[in-house]
PDB file of C-alpha atoms in Angstrom:
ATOM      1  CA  UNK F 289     108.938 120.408 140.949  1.00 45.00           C
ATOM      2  CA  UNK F 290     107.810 117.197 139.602  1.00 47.00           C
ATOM      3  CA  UNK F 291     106.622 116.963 135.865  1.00 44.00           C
ATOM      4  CA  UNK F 292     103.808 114.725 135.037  1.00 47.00           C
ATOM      5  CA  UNK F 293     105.500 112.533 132.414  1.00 44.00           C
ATOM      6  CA  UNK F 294     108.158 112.008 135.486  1.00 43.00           C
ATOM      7  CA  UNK F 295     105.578 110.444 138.231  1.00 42.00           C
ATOM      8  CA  UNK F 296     106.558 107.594 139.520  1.00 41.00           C
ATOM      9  CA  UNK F 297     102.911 106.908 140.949  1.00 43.00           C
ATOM     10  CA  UNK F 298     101.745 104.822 137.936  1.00 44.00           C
ATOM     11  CA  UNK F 299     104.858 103.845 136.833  1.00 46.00           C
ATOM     12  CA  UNK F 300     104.826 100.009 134.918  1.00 46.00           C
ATOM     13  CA  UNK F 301     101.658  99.984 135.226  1.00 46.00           C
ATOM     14  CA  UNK F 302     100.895 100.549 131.620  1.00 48.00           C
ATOM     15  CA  UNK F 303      97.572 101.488 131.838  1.00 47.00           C
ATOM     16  CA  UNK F 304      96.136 104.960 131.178  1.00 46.00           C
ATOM     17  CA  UNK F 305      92.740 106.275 132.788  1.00 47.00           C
ATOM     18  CA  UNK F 306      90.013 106.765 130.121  1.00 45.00           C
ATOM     19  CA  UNK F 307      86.148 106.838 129.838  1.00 46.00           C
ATOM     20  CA  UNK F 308      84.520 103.456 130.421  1.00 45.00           C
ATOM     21  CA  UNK F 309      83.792 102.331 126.886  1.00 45.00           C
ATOM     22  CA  UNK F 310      86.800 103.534 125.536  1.00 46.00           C
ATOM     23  CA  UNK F 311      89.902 101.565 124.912  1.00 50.00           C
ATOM     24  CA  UNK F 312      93.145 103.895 124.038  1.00 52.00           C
ATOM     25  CA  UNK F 313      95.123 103.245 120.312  1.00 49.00           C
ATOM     26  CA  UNK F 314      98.311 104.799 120.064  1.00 51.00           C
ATOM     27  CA  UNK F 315      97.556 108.241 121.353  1.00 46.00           C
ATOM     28  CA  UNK F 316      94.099 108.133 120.383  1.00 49.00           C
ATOM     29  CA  UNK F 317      90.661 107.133 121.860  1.00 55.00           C
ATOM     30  CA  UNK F 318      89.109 104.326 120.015  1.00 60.00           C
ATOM     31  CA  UNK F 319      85.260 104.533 120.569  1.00 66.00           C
ATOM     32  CA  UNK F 320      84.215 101.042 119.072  1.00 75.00           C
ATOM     33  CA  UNK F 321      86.506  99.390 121.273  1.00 84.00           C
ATOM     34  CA  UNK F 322      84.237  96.465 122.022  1.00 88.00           C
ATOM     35  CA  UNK F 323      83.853  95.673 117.923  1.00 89.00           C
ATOM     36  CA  UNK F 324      87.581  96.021 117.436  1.00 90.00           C
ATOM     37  CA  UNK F 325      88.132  93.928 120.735  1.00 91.00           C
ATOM     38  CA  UNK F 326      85.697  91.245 119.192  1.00 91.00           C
ATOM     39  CA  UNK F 327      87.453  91.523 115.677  1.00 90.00           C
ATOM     40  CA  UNK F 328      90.420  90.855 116.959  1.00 89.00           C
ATOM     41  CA  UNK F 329      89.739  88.098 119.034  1.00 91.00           C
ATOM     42  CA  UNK F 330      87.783  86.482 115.787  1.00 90.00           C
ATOM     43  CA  UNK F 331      91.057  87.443 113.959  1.00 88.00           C
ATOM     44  CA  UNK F 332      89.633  89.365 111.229  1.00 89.00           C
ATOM     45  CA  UNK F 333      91.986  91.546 111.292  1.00 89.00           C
ATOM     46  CA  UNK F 334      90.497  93.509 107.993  1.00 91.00           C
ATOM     47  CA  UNK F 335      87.607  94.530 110.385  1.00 92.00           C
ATOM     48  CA  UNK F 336      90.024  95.952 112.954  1.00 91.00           C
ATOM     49  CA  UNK F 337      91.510  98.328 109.708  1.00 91.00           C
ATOM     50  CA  UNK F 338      87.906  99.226 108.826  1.00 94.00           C
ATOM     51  CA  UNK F 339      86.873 100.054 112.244  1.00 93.00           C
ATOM     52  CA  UNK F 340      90.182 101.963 112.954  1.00 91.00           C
ATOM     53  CA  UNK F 341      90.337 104.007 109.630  1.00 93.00           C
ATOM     54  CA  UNK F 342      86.897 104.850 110.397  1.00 92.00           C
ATOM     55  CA  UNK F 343      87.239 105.491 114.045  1.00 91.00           C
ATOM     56  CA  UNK F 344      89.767 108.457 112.853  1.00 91.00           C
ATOM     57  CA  UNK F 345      87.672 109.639 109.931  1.00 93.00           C
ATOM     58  CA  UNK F 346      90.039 108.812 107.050  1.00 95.00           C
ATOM     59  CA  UNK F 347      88.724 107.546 104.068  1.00 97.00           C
ATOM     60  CA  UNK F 348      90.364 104.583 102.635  1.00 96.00           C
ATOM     61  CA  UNK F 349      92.243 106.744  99.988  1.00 97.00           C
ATOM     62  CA  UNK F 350      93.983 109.101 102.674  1.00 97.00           C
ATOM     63  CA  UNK F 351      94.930 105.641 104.762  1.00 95.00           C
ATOM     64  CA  UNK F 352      96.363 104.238 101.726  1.00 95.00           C
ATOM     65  CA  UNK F 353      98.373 107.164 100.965  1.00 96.00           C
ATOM     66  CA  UNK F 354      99.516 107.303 104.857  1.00 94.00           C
ATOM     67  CA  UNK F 355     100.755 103.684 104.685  1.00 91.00           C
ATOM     68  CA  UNK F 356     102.178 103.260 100.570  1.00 93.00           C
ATOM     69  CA  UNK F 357      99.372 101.970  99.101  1.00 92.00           C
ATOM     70  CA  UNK F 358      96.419 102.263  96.778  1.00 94.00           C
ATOM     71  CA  UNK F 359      92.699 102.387  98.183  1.00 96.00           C
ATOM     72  CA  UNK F 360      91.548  99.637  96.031  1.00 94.00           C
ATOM     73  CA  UNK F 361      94.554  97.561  98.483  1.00 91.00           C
ATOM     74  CA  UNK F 362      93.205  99.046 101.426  1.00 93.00           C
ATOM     75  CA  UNK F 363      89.733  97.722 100.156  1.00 94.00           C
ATOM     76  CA  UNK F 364      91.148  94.330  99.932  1.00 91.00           C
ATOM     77  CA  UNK F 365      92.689  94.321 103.438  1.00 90.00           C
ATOM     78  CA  UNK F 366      89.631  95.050 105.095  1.00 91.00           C
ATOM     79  CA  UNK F 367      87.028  92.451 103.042  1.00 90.00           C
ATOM     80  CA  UNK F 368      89.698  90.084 103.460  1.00 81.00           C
ATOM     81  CA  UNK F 369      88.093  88.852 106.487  1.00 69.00           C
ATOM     82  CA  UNK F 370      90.129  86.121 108.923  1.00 66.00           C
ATOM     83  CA  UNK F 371      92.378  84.958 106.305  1.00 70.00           C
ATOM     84  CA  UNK F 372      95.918  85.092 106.516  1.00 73.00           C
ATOM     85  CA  UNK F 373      97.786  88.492 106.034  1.00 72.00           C
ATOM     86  CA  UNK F 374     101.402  89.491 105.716  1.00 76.00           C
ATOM     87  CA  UNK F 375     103.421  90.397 108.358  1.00 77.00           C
ATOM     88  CA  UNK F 376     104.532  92.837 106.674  1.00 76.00           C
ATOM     89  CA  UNK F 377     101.188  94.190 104.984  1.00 73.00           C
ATOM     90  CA  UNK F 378     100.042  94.477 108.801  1.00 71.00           C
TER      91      UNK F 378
END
């Protein structure tokens, strides 16, 4: 009996089927895929947190508490625009 987390059909292919429009983070669908895409192509990697927190419906506050820090620093990730971040901030 084979086990669908055990076919080899796909295997290294890395790619998962989904909807056209719809781009896969983590586990979960992202449905602004082409804003993210362009956001992080333009580096502004604030916009990709904005469009990801908002993408999963968590308010800034509930992020901030997910990751060890205050809203007000999740504020200034995301209107922090194409500057540099930390590493380890990211």
């Amino acid at each position: 009996m084979r086990h669908p987390h055990t076919d080899m059909s796909r295997a290294g292919t890395g790619r998962r089927s989904v909807p056209c429009g719809l781009v896969t983070w983590g586990c979960a669908v992202m449905r602004q895929a082409t804003a993210v895409q362009e956001a992080s192509r333009a580096r502004d990697y604030g916009k990709v947190i904005e469009l990801v927190r908002q993408d999963r419906r968590m308010t800034q506050a509930q992020l901030g508490g997910a990751i060890g820090l205050s809203q007000s620093a999740v504020s200034r990730l995301e209107k922090r625009g194409a500057r540099t971040y930390s590493t380890d901030i990211l």
